[in-house]
Amino acid sequence: MFRRTTLIASATVLTLATGCGAADMTRQASPFANARGAKTVTLSVQSWVGAQANVAVAQYLLEHELGYRVDTVQVDEIPAWDALSQGRVDALLEDWGHPEQEQRYVKEKKTVTRGGDLGVTGHIGWYVPTYFAKKHPDVTHWKNLNKYADEFRTAESGGKGQLMDGSPSYVTNDKALVKNLGLDYKVVFAGSEAAQITQIKQFAKEKKPFLTYWYSPQWLFQKVPMTEVKLPPHKEGCDADPAKVACAYPHTPLQKYLNTDFAEKGGAAAAFLKNFRWTTEDQNEVSLMIAEQRLSPETAAKKWAERHESTWRAWLPPRKA
Amino acid sequence: MATLTAIPVRTLPTALLRSRPAVKLATLALIAAVLVPLAHARWSSGTWPDALTVDLTGPLTSTSDWIIDNRDSHPLFLYFFGHVSNAVVLSVRAVYLALLTLGWAGVTALGAFLAWRAAGPRLALGTATAFLACGLLGMWVPTMQTLALMVVAVLASVAVGGLLGLAAGLSARMDRLLRPVLDTMQVLPAFAYLLPVVLVFGIGVPAAVLATVVYAAPPMARLTALGLRGADRGVLEAVESLGATARQRLLTARIPLARKELLLGVNQTIMMALSMAVIASVIGAGGLGDRVYQALASVDVGAALAAGIPIVLLAVVLDRVTGAAGADGTAPSGRWLWPFALGATAAVAVAGPLTDRTDWPDAWTVNIAEPVNRAVDWMTAHLYSGVPVIGGTADWAARFTTWVLDPLRDGLQWLPWWSVLLIVAALAWLIGTWRTTLTAVLAMAAIGVLGVWEPSLDTLSQVLAAVAVTLVLGVATGVAAARNHRVERLLRPVLDVCQTMPQFVYLIPVVALAGVGRAPAVAAAVVYALPAVVRITSQGLRQVDAAALESARSLGATGGQQLRQVQLPLARRSLLLAVNQGVVLVLAVVIIGGLVGGGALGYDVVFGLAQGDLATGLVAGAAIVCLGLTLDRVTQPTDRRTTKGA
């Protein structure tokens, strides 16, 4: 009896393996896509609110103007590239520059296609709250940071000043920077953007001094005004060796990327996502509604769309007669 | 075991020989006396010596690159993993489409009907209410996505676990072979599986389902084996004497006799799969977990809660229904009723698609996010700092970090590496056998070999602190619950919620109260591990022999004396189990700690996932596993037989 089952099992495996042929690993749509005949677009959302704002507006317009169903999946940037390549998501709307991934997926495998500029320029830096910078104007130059290390001390940073970093998915050279610039600081990783924002708000409520890794565009600047600390200026290639970095972060025009197959056959949705291009102010407007007024992303997107019809009309592909 | 330990110590005084712990310690001292000077001379003391580490960065990175480069073309992926992945996607899709077609009314009616058949009218009503609540919270579609994922994952886990359990139940050799494997799988924190699975399958549903199966199959396997082994000998002999073949014996006697264990296995599998469904949102599983995770990105506790409540409801309903199905004699009375009920269900299920009203009506939703957020804001604004006399939570957290976590971490990191191994050996041996000791020491040494000694000790210090707090609070609450029925009744729903609420929901409140750092990480771990400790303690105390308690009372012992001198000593085994479960559960949320500034291994695993960095993530994950094994063996009562998440 046992032998017979083995025989049947191996036969089944064989037929399964040969009968079905090869599985296409680059067309792995989500099982929740295209349910009941609706055309679905799957967008990846990253953990920061700006990315949520892009997706919310794209989703709103795709659903209400073009008649698509939109699924969203929260993925960090690098896994999102992978998901794009496999077709699990169709588009990534805000990429902060990943040359390695670009080389691999866009140039070599050609499974991912460029979707053009988002229209927003991103910049990472070190920030102190403006209320503190006004009292101590010299804190905004890195050379004076050691003088203030005591003020920035927390239980977590021990005897040193605390430089708060964010989510592990973010690009950061801060450990190397602290070391190479000879700063008396300890990098404390908040571990997630949610934790970092919560902590910044708590500090701001008490008007406490703090030093944090932060980035723009970001809605939090409207709630907690922050002033950037000058680091040694950025030059092309100065951050090539991660261990020797001693310069500021670059300004990055944020990019969109699409799954190649989707870009070619995605019809109106793909055309729309390629046209999608707005400004920092637009993005912040939506972000602030989501994060601060705590509107649902959908409501926030709706409000923005009502106020800026001329902006998004231009993104819609021409309708076929 | 006795013979083994006795050989090297035969020359010791006989008085010492009689005391087992002393023998063990003496043996250990002897071994240490020989090995430590050698190790010290060769590699010096202090932190783990570089000479004894293996750097896996190179091979791991190239493995990861190879997989990514060949995933679309290599036959292994095209003809095997690709089909597995497609099969998962197809089945989840099929279930999801079926649920959508049934519509909200159909699904609710069907759920209520199944619950009524399995567990009676009360649970049927509860099930219907739970489904409607999911809709009211505006979470109908994500709930259906999670449900579809769960159905497939649970079926697969039950199949895999059942087969393994069948093998272990029928063959003693398979049982011996599988036992350590299952033991280990149960100590592994779920996050450790995610990275390798993601690498092979990519982000998304297939990876999530497979990770869930790895996590949820062991209890099924264990309970199936237990049920098959425990079958009544008399019945089996009777069946055999009737001339039944081996297969007939299995199908007609052993499996039906093990029904109770099998159903308990299904119940455990469902609970574990559901807790994994949330964790899997990190790798793009979609559904409710994803909603929780997305809400947190905009620091919106209310929205996270709105997605978290359906998870709790699903968990409670599934637990009670499958639990009742496993218990005997709950078949509903009124058999004549059920054809009518079936008819009614079918009518509702067909009515939805026919009238095209399957989507949950948008107007019927309640927004709970706003009031919840207001409550959280109020709480954090008033408790964070400046509370008179006792100080705010931020001050407490800072003090806890400075006075408890820092010394503990620095102390552990200051200890010479060999002394850490010795301490582990001594503890493990005093409480267990030489086997468990060997596992514990080897696992601890593996951490050093992997080159993550320091962050691991940092994590260990957080775990120890969290376990200590959990035990103090948990045992105290457990004692209160055991002595007072009303307290227990009040606690039960609270514990249910704490245990099943996705841990991500705690993230923001915990940071808002304690700031970023290791203190909130400890707090999150305590919240998660507390329910199990409370439950085990109060159960253990309740099971203490009533006669012993009565005689103590008649001797005039006060309440406190009864507790200290009778109840607690007699419940010793339960208390040890509570310690063990506390450790395992605290370790399971180390990753969550990494998300709120806990740093160390938790951060590394999250980093690995976020950056697709196998070398960092997998090594840290392996270190967490080793730490889990060490702690489990060190706190393991020798005859433990429980399932994770008791």
Coordinates of C-alpha atoms in Angstrom, one line a residue, chain A residues 1 4 16-18 20-36 45-49 52 69 71-80 82-83 85-86 88 98 101 104-105 108-109 111 155-156 158 162 164 166-172 186 188-199 201-203 205-206 208 219 290-291 294-295, chain B residues 65 68-72 77-79 81-83 85-86 89 92-93 96-97 100-101 141 145 148-149 198 200-206 247 281-282 284-287 290 293-300 358-359 373 377 380-381 384-385 397-398 401-402 406 409 507-508 511-519 594-599 603 606-607 609-612:
Chain A
M1 CA 0.0 0.0 0.0
R4 CA 1.5 2.5 -4.3
L16 CA 2.3 18.8 -12.1
A17 CA 5.9 19.7 -13.0
T18 CA 5.8 18.9 -16.6
C20 CA 1.8 22.8 -16.3
G21 CA 5.1 23.9 -17.8
A22 CA 7.1 26.7 -16.5
A23 CA 5.5 29.2 -14.1
D24 CA 6.1 32.8 -15.0
M25 CA 7.7 34.4 -12.0
T26 CA 7.5 37.9 -13.4
R27 CA 3.7 37.9 -13.6
Q28 CA 2.7 37.3 -10.0
A29 CA -0.3 39.5 -9.5
S30 CA -1.9 39.8 -6.1
P31 CA -4.8 37.3 -5.5
F32 CA -7.0 40.3 -4.6
A33 CA -6.5 42.0 -7.9
N34 CA -9.1 42.1 -10.7
A35 CA -11.9 40.6 -8.5
R36 CA -15.2 40.3 -10.3
V45 CA 2.8 52.5 -0.3
Q46 CA 5.9 53.3 1.7
S47 CA 5.7 54.0 5.4
W48 CA 6.1 57.8 5.3
V49 CA 3.1 60.0 4.9
Q52 CA 0.7 57.8 1.3
R69 CA -10.2 49.4 -8.6
D71 CA -5.3 47.9 -4.2
T72 CA -2.5 49.2 -2.0
V73 CA 0.2 47.2 -0.3
Q74 CA 2.6 48.6 2.3
V75 CA 6.1 47.7 1.4
D76 CA 9.5 49.3 2.2
E77 CA 11.4 50.7 -0.7
I78 CA 13.8 48.0 -1.5
P79 CA 11.4 45.1 -1.2
A80 CA 9.1 47.3 -3.3
D82 CA 11.5 43.4 -5.9
A83 CA 7.7 43.3 -5.8
S85 CA 9.9 43.2 -10.8
Q86 CA 7.7 40.3 -10.0
R88 CA 3.1 41.9 -7.4
H98 CA 18.5 53.3 -5.3
Q101 CA 18.3 48.4 -7.8
R104 CA 19.7 45.4 -11.6
Y105 CA 16.0 45.8 -12.5
E108 CA 19.8 44.4 -16.7
K109 CA 16.5 42.5 -16.2
T111 CA 11.4 44.1 -15.5
A155 CA 18.5 58.3 29.0
E156 CA 19.0 56.2 25.9
G158 CA 24.0 57.6 27.9
Q162 CA 21.3 62.0 21.1
M164 CA 17.7 60.4 16.6
G166 CA 14.3 56.9 11.9
S167 CA 13.2 53.8 10.2
P168 CA 15.6 51.1 9.1
S169 CA 14.4 51.4 5.6
Y170 CA 15.8 54.9 5.2
V171 CA 19.0 55.9 3.6
T172 CA 21.4 57.0 6.3
K186 CA 25.2 58.7 19.8
V188 CA 19.6 56.3 18.5
F189 CA 17.4 54.5 16.0
A190 CA 13.7 55.1 16.6
G191 CA 13.1 52.1 14.4
S192 CA 10.0 53.4 12.6
E193 CA 8.8 56.7 11.3
A194 CA 5.8 56.5 13.5
A195 CA 7.9 56.2 16.6
Q196 CA 10.1 59.1 15.5
I197 CA 7.2 61.4 14.8
T198 CA 5.6 60.6 18.1
Q199 CA 8.8 61.3 19.9
K201 CA 5.9 65.8 18.9
Q202 CA 6.4 65.0 22.6
F203 CA 9.7 66.9 22.6
K205 CA 5.2 69.9 23.3
E206 CA 7.7 70.5 26.1
K208 CA 12.8 70.5 24.7
W219 CA 4.2 67.6 6.7
I290 CA -3.9 62.7 6.5
A291 CA -1.5 63.0 9.4
R294 CA -6.4 62.6 10.6
L295 CA -8.7 62.5 7.6
Chain B
D65 CA 22.0 37.9 -5.3
I68 CA 17.2 37.4 -7.2
D69 CA 19.1 37.0 -10.4
N70 CA 17.8 33.5 -11.1
R71 CA 14.3 33.8 -9.8
D72 CA 12.8 34.5 -13.1
F77 CA 11.9 28.5 -9.5
L78 CA 10.0 28.0 -12.7
Y79 CA 9.0 24.4 -12.1
F81 CA 8.5 27.5 -6.3
G82 CA 6.6 29.1 -9.1
H83 CA 3.9 26.5 -9.1
S85 CA 3.3 30.3 -5.5
N86 CA 0.7 30.1 -8.2
V89 CA -2.4 32.7 -5.2
V92 CA -6.6 32.4 -1.9
R93 CA -8.2 34.1 -4.9
Y96 CA -11.7 35.5 -1.7
L97 CA -14.0 35.6 -4.8
L100 CA -17.2 38.5 -2.2
T101 CA -19.9 36.7 -4.2
V141 CA -13.1 44.0 2.3
Q145 CA -9.0 39.3 2.4
A148 CA -9.4 34.2 2.6
L149 CA -5.7 34.1 3.5
V198 CA 10.4 36.6 1.1
V200 CA 12.3 33.0 -2.5
F201 CA 8.8 34.1 -3.1
G202 CA 9.0 37.8 -3.1
I203 CA 6.7 40.2 -1.2
G204 CA 3.1 39.2 -1.1
V205 CA 0.5 36.6 -0.4
P206 CA 2.4 33.4 -1.2
R247 CA -5.4 1.0 7.6
S281 CA 1.5 42.4 6.7
V282 CA 5.2 43.5 7.0
G284 CA 2.8 42.6 2.0
A285 CA 0.1 40.1 2.9
G286 CA -2.7 42.7 2.6
G287 CA -5.9 42.5 4.5
D290 CA -1.9 45.8 6.3
Y293 CA 0.4 48.8 9.6
Q294 CA -0.6 51.6 7.2
A295 CA -2.5 53.4 9.9
L296 CA 0.7 53.5 12.0
A297 CA 2.6 55.2 9.3
S298 CA 0.5 58.3 9.8
V299 CA 0.6 57.9 13.6
D300 CA -3.1 57.2 13.6
T358 CA -23.0 42.2 -1.9
D359 CA -20.8 45.1 -0.9
N373 CA -7.3 59.4 18.9
D377 CA -3.9 62.4 22.9
T380 CA -0.3 61.1 26.5
A381 CA -0.6 64.8 27.1
Y384 CA 3.9 61.9 29.7
S385 CA 5.5 64.3 32.2
A397 CA 11.0 55.3 31.4
A398 CA 14.2 57.3 31.7
T401 CA 16.6 52.8 31.4
T402 CA 19.2 54.4 33.6
D406 CA 21.8 50.2 31.5
R409 CA 23.3 45.5 29.7
L507 CA 3.6 51.0 19.1
I508 CA 2.5 54.6 19.1
V511 CA 6.3 55.7 22.4
A512 CA 4.0 58.5 23.3
L513 CA 4.2 57.5 26.9
A514 CA 7.8 56.4 27.2
G515 CA 9.7 58.1 24.4
V516 CA 11.9 56.3 21.9
G517 CA 14.3 53.8 23.3
R518 CA 14.6 50.5 25.1
A519 CA 12.0 51.3 27.8
G594 CA 13.2 47.2 17.2
L595 CA 10.4 49.4 15.8
V596 CA 10.3 51.7 18.8
G597 CA 14.0 52.2 19.4
G598 CA 14.9 49.0 21.2
G599 CA 17.9 48.6 18.8
Y603 CA 16.4 46.5 14.8
V606 CA 13.7 44.9 10.7
F607 CA 16.7 46.4 8.9
L609 CA 13.7 43.0 5.9
A610 CA 13.5 46.7 4.9
Q611 CA 16.8 46.8 3.0
G612 CA 16.6 43.3 1.6

